Coordinates of C-alpha atoms and ligand atoms in Angstrom, one line a residue:
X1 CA -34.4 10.3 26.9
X2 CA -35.4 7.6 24.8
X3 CA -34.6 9.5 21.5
X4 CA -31.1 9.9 22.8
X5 CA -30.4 6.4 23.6
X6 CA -32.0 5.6 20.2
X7 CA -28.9 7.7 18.6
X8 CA -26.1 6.0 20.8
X9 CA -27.4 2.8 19.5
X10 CA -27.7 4.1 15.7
X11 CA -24.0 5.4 16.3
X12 CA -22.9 2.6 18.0
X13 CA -23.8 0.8 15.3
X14 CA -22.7 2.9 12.8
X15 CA -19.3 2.8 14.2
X16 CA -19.6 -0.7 14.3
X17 CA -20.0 -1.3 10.6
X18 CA -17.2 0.9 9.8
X19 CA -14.3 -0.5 11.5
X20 CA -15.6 -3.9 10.1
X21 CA -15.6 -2.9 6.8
X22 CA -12.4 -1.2 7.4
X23 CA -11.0 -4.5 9.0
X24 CA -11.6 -6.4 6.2
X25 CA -10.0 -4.4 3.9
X26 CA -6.4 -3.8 2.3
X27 CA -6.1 -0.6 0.7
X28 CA -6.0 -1.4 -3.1
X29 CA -3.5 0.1 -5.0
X30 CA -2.6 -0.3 -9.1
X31 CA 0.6 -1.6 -10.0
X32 CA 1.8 1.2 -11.2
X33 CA 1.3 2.9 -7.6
X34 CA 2.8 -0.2 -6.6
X35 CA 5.9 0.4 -8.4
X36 CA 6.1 4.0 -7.1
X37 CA 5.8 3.6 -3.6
X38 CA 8.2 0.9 -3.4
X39 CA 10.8 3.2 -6.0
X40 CA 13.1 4.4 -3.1
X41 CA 13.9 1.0 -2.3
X42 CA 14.3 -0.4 -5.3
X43 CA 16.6 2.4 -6.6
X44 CA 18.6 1.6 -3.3
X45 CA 19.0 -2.0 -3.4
X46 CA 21.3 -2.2 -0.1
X47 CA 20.0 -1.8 3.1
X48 CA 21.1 -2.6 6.7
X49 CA 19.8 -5.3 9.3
X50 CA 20.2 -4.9 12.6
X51 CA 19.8 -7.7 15.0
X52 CA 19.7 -6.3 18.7
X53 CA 18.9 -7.6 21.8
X54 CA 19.7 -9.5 24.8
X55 CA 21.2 -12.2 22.8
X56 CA 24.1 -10.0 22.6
X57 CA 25.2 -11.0 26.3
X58 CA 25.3 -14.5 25.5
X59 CA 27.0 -14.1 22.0
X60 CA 26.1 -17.3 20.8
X61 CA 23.5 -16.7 18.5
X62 CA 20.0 -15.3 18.5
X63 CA 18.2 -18.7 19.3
X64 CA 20.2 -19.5 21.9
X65 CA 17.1 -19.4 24.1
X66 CA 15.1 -22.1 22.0
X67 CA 18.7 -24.2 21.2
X68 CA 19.7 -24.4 24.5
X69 CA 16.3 -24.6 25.8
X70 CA 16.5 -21.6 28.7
X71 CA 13.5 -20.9 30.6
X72 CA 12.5 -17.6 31.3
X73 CA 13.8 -16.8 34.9
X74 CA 17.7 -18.6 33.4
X75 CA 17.5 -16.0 31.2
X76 CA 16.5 -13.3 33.6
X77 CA 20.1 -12.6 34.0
X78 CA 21.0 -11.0 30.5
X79 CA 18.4 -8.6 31.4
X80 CA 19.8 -7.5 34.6
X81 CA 22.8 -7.2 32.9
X82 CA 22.0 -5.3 30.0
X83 CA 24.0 -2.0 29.9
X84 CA 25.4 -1.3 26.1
X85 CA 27.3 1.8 27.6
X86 CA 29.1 2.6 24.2
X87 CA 26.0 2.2 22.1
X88 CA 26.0 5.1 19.5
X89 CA 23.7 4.8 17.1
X90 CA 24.8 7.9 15.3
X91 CA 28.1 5.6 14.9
X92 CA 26.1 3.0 13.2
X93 CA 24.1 5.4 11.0
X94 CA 27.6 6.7 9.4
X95 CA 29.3 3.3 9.1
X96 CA 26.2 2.0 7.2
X97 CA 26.3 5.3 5.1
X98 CA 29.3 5.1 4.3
X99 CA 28.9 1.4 3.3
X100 CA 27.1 2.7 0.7
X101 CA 23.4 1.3 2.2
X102 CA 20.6 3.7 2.2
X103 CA 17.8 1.9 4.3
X104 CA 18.0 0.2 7.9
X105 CA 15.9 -2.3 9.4
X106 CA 16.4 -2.7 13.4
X107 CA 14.5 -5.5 15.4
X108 CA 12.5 -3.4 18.4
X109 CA 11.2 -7.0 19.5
X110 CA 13.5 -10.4 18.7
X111 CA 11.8 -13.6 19.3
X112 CA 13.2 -13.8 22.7
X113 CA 10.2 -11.0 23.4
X114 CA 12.6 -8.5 24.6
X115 CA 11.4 -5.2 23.6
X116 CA 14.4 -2.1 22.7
X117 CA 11.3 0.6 23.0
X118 CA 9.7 1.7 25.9
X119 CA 6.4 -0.3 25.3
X120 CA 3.4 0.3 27.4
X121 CA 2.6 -3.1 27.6
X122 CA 5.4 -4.6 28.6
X123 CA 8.2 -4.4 31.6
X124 CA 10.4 -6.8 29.6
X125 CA 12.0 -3.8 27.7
X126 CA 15.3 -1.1 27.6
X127 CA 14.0 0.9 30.0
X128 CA 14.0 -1.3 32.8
X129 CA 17.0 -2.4 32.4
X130 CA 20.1 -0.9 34.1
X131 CA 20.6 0.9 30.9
X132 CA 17.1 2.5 31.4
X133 CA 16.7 4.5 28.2
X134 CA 14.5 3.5 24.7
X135 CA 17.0 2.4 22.5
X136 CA 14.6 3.0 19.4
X137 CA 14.3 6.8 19.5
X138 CA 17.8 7.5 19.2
X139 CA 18.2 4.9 16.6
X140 CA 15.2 6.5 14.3
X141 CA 16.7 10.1 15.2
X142 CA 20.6 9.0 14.0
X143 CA 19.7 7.4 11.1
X144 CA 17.3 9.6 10.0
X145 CA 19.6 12.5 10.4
X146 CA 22.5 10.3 8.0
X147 CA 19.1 10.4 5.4
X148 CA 18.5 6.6 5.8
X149 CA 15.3 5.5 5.5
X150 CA 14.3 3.8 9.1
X151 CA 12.5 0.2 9.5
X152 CA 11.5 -1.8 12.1
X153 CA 11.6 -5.8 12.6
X154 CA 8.7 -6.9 15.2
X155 CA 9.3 -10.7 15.7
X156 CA 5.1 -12.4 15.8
X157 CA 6.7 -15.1 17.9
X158 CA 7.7 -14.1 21.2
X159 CA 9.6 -16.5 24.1
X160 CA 8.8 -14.3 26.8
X161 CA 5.3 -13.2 27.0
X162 CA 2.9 -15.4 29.0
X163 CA 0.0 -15.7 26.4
X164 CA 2.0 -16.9 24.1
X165 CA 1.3 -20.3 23.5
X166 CA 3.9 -23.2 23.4
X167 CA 4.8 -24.3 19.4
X168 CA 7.1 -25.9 17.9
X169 CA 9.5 -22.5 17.7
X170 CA 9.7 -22.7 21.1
X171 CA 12.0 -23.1 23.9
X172 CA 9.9 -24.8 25.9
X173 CA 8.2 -27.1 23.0
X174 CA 7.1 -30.7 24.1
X175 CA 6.7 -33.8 21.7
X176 CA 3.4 -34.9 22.4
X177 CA 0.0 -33.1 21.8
X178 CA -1.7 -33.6 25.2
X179 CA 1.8 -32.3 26.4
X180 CA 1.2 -29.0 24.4
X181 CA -2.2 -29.0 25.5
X182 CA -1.4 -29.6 28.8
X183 CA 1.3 -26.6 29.1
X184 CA -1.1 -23.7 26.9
X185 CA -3.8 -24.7 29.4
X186 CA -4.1 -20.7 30.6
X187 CA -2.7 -18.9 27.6
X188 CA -4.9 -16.7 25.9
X189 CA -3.2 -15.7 22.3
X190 CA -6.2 -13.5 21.8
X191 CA -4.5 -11.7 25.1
X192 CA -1.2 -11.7 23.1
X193 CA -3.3 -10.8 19.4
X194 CA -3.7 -7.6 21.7
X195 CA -0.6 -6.9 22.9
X196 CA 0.8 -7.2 19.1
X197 CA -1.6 -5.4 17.5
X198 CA -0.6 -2.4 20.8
X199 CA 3.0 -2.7 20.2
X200 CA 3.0 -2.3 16.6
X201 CA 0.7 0.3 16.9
X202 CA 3.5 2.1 19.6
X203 CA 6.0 2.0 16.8
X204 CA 4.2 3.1 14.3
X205 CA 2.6 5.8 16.0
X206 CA 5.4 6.8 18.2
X207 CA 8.4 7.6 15.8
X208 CA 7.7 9.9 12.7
X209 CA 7.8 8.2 9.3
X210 CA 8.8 4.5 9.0
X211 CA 9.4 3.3 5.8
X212 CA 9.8 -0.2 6.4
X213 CA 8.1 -3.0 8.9
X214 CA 9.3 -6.6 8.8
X215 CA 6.8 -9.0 10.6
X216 CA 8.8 -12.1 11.9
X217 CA 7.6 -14.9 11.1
X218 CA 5.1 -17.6 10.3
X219 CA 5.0 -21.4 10.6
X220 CA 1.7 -22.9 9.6
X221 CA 0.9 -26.7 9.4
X222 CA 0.9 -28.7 13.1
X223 CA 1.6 -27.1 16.5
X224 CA 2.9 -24.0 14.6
X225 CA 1.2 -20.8 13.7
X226 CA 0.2 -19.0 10.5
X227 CA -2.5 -15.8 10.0
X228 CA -5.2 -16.7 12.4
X229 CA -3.2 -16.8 15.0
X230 CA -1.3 -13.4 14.5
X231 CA -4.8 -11.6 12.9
X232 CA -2.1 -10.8 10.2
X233 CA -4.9 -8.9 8.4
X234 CA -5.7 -6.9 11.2
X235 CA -2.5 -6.2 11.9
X236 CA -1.1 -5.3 8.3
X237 CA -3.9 -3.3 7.9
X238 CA -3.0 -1.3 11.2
X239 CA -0.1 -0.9 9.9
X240 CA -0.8 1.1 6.4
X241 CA -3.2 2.7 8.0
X242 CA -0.7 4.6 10.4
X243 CA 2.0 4.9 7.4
X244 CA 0.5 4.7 4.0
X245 CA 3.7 4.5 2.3
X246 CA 5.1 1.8 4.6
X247 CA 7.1 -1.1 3.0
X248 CA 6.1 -5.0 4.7
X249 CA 8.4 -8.3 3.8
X250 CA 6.1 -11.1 3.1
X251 CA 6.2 -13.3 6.7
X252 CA 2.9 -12.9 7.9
X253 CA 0.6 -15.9 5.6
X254 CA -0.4 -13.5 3.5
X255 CA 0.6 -15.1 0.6
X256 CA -2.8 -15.4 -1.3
X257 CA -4.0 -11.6 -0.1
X258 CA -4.0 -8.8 -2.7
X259 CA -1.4 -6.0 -0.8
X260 CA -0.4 -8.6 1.9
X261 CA 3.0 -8.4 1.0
X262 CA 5.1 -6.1 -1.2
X263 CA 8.8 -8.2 -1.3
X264 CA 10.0 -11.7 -0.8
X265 CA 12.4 -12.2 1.3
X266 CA 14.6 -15.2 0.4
X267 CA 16.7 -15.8 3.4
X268 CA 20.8 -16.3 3.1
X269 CA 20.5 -17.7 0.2
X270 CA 21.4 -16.8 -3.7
X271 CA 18.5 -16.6 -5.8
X272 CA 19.1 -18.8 -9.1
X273 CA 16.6 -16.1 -11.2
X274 CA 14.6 -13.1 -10.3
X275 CA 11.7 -15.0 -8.6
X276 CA 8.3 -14.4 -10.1
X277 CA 5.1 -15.2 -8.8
X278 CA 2.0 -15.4 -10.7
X279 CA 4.2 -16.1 -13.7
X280 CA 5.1 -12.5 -12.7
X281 CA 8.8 -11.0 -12.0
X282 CA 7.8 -9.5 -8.0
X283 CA 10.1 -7.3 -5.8
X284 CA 12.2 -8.9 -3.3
X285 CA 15.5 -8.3 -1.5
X286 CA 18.1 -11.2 0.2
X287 CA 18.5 -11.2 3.7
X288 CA 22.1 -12.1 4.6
X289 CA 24.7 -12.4 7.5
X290 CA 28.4 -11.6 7.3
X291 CA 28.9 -14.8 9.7
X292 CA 25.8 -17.6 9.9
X293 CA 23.9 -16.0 13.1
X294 CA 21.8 -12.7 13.2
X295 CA 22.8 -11.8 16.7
X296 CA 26.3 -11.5 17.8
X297 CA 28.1 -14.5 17.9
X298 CA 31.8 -14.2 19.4
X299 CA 32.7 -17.6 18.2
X300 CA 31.4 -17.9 15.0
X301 CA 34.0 -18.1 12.3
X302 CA 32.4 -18.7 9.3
X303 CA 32.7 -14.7 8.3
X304 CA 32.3 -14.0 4.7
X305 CA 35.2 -12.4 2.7
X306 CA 34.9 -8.7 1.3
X307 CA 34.6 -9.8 -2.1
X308 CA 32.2 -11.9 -1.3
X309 CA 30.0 -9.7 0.1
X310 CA 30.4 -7.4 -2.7
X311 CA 29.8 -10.1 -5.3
X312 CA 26.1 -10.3 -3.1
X313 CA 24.9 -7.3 -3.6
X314 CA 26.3 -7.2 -7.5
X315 CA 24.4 -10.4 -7.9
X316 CA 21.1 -9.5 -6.3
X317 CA 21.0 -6.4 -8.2
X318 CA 21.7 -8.1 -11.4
X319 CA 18.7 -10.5 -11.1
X320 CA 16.3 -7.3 -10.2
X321 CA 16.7 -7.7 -6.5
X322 CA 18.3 -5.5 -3.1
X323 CA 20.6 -6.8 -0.5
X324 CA 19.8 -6.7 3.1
X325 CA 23.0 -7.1 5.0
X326 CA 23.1 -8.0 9.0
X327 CA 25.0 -6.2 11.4
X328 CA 24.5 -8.2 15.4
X329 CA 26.2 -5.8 17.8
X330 CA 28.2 -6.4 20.7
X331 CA 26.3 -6.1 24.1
X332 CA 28.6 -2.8 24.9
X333 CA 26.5 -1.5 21.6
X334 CA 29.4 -1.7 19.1
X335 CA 29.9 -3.3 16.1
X336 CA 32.9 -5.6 16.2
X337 CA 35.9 -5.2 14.2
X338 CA 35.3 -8.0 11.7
X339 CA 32.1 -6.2 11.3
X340 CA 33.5 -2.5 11.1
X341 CA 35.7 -4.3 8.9
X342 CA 33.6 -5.6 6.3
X343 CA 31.5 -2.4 6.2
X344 CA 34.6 0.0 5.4
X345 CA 35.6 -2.3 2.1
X346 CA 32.2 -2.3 1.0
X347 CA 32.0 1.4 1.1
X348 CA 35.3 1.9 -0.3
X349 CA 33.8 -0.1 -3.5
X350 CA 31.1 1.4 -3.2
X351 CA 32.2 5.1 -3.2
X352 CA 33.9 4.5 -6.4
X353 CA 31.7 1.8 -8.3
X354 CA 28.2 2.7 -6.9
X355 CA 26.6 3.7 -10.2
X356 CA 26.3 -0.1 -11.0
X357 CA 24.1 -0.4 -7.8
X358 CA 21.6 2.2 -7.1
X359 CA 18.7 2.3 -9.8
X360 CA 20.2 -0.2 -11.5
X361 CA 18.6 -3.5 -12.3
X362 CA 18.9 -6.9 -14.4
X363 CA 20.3 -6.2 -17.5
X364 CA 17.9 -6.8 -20.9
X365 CA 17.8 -10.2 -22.1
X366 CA 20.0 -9.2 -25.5
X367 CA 23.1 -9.0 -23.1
X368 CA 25.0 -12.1 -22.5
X369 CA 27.4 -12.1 -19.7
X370 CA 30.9 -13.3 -20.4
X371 CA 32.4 -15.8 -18.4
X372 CA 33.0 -14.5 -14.8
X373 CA 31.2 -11.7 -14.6
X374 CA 28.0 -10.3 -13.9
X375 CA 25.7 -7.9 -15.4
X376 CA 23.9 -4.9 -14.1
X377 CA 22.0 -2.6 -15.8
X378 CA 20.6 1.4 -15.4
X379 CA 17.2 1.6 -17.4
X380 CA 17.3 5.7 -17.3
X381 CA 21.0 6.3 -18.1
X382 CA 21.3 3.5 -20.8
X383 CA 24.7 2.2 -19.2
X384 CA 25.5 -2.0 -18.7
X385 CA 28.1 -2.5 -15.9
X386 CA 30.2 -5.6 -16.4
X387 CA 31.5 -6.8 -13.2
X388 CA 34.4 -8.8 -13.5
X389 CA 34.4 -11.0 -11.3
X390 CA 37.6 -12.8 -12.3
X391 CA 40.3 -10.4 -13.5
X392 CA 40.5 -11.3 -17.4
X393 CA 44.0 -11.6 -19.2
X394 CA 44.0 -8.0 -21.0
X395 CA 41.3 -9.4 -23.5
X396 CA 37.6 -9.8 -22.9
X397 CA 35.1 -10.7 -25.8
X398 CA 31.5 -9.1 -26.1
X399 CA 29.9 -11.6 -28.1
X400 CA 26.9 -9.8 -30.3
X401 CA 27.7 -6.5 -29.3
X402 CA 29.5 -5.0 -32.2
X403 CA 26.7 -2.7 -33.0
X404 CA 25.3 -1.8 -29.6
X405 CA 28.5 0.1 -28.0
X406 CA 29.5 3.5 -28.3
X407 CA 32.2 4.0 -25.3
X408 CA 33.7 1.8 -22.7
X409 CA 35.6 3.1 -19.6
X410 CA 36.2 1.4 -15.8
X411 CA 34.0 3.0 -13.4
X412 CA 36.2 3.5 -10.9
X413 CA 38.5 5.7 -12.2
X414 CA 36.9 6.7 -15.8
X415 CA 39.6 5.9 -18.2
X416 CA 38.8 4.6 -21.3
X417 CA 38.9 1.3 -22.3
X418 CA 39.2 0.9 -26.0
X419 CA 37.5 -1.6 -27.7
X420 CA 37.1 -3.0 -31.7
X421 CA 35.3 -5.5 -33.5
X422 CA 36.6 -8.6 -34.2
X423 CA 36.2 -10.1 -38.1
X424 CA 35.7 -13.6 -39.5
X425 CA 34.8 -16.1 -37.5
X426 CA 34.6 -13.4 -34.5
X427 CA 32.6 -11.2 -36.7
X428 CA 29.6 -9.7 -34.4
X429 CA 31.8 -10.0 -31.2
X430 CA 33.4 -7.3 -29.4
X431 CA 37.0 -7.1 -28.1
X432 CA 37.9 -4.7 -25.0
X433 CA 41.3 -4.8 -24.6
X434 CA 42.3 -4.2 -20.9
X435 CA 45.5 -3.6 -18.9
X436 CA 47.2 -6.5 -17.7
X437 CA 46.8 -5.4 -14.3
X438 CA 43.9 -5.6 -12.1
X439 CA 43.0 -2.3 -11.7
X440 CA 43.3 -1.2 -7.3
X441 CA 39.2 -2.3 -6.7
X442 CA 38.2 -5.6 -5.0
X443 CA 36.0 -6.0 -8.4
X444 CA 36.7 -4.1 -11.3
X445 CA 33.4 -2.7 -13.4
X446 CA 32.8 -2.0 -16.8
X447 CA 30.8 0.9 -17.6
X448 CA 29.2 0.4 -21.1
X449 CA 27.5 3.6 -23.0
X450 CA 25.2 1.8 -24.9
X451 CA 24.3 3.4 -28.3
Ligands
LIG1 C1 14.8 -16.0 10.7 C2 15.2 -16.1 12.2 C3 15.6 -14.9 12.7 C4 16.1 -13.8 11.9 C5 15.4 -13.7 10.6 C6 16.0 -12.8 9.6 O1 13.5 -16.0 10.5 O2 14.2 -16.6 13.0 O3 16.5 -15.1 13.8 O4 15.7 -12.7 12.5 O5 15.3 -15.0 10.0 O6 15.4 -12.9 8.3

């Protein structure tokens, strides 16, 4: 009897000191095996966003529980009413292919705490809605089956659940300490630490291979929360633990970790170089909206244009970087028109120009781009793209590139663009000499055989 009890205790024990000592630590990986996991995405450079939930029904931006301060039971009603009865997903899997996007990244849990899976931790989710079904599997399954690789977004901050405690992202935030303190008297974030780790875990566990999880975000400094308050260690570590090969943005204060993030994630915004860290050039991919808000917004006209959106993706990829664009569907489970729209012209481009995308990458330092146009580069085929950004009057000069060229065409359509060296004062540049007409392409692309 007492020799038994001895061994519980030695295997409790035992058990004990390894999941500490697999708590604490990352897996370590080499740069190199950095590089390779992370070579699907970066050969891709465009994925899609998807920003889903009940937001939808209000149509006025994700936030709108925080901006227009709702409480919880005002916003009871979008639940009841949830019921996207044309929602396809297979739908959204083939407009994003055909955009030309070969990665997707859905939010399973917004910040409004609203979960699209059936969770087992949770009633505040799809199935108890009057649509009733997990929105999540057939999402994974229709993607998948276009050959996207499937991510999820899991916002850390939630607006719904009742251990959450009261910051300053939050609808319910106060301006006064003891009025904080007064309000999380009762909430137990280690309750909610739980719950996170559980759902994460659920979606992990629960859908095949996911290549991609975005945690959502942190806010350190006074009343707000950084990687204590999420266990982000604990949590990351979950995570490539149930998919080794899985791809995190860099939101969860993990800054100063080795392996807590793979890619930055500079949000709506154009970088002005490829961002480095270290002193070193790192990974990282744009988040971006065609209109201003994630979620569907019905009155938001600040849409971009189609050659802007193009221009995006040219221009992420030509400082080393991918392009996550958003998509906020309707609350019927559409995409709307000015998004349908948008994704059509891309893929049109795309279909005909995307060898200056996909494994393709800044351009070496010898190149100078011309005025108006921007550079891409593919390492393993040897080719520079030239996008012209601004349609050039049938002349357009390559300065120091007289030796470099062997054979110029447009990508769209492959026909030849002949070129010759200029002499005298324009000895070392290179003259293409181009049709008057901009060819039929929202940008026209240059595709250089380098010698
Ligand atoms: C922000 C917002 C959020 C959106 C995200 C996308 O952090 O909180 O609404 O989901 O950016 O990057």
């Amino acid at each position: 009897m007492k020799l038994k009890n001895l061994s519980i205790i030695t295997l409790t024990l035992l058990l004990l000191i390894i999941s500490q000592y697999s708590q604490a630590q990352l897996p370590k990986e080499t740069e190199a095996q950095k590089i390779q996991r992370m070579k699907w995405w970066t050969d891709a450079r465009f994925g899609m966003f998807i920003h889903w939930g009940l937001y939808a029904l209000p149509a006025r931006h994700e936030w709108v529980k925080l901006h227009e301060r709702i409480t919880n039971d005002q916003y009871q009603k979008y639940f009841e009413m949830f019921n996207p009865d044309l929602y396809d997903p297979r739908e959204w899997a083939r407009q994003a292919k055909t955009a030309g996007m070969k990665y997707v990244v859905l939010t399973a849990k917004h910040h409004e705490g609203f979960c699209l899976f059936d969770s087992k931790f949770t009633d505040y989710k799809a199935t108890n809605t009057p649509f009733g079904k997990d929105l999540i599997k057939e999402y994974v399954e229709a993607f998948r089956a276009e050959g996207l690789k499937v991510g999820f977004y899991y916002s850390l901050i939630d607006w719904h659940h009742p251990d959450y405690t009261i910051d300053r992202n939050h609808p319910q935030r106060v301006d006064s300490d003891t009025a904080f303190a007064r309000l999380n008297k009762g909430r137990d974030m280690n309750k909610y630490r739980e719950y996170m780790k559980n759902q994460v875990r659920e979606l992990l566990t629960n859908y095949g291979e996911i290549s991609i999880i975005w945690f959502d975000f942190s806010f350190p400094g006074k009343n707000g929360k950084g990687h204590a308050d999420w266990d982000s260690e604990s949590l990351l570590k979950m995570a490539r633990s149930l998919q080794p090969g899985i791809i995190v943005d860099d939101r969860l204060d993990l800054k100063e970790v080795e392996g807590g993030w793979d890619f930055i994630s500079p949000e709506q915004v154009k970088v002005a170089k490829w961002p480095e860290y270290n002193g070193k050039k790192i990974p990282w991919e744009t988040c971006q909206t065609f209109s201003g808000s994630w979620g569907y917004y019905r009155d938001e006209h600040t849409w971009k244009s189609n050659a802007q959106l193009i221009e995006l993706l040219i221009e992420s990829v030509s400082k080393g970087g991918n392009l996550l664009l958003n998509v906020g569907p309707t609350a019927r489970g559409t995409f709307d028109l000015r998004a349908q729209d948008r994704l059509k012209s891309m893929g049109e481009w795309m279909k005909l120009n995307n060898r200056s995308v996909y494994g393709c990458t800044e351009a070496p330092a010898e190149f100078t781009a011309p005025a108006n146009t921007v550079l891409t580069y593919n390492p393993v085929t040897n080719r520079l793209y030239i996008h012209l950004l601004a349609y050039p009057m049938g002349r357009l000069n390559l300065k120091g590139m007289n030796d470099k060229i062997k054979y110029v065409q447009f990508l769209h359509d492959a026909s030849e663009v002949k070129f010759s060296a200029g002499s005298g004062e324009d000895a070392g540049t290179l003259s293409l000499q181009l049709p008057m007409q901009k060819p039929p392409v929202e940008i026209a692309v240059l595709e250089v055989y380098l010698k």
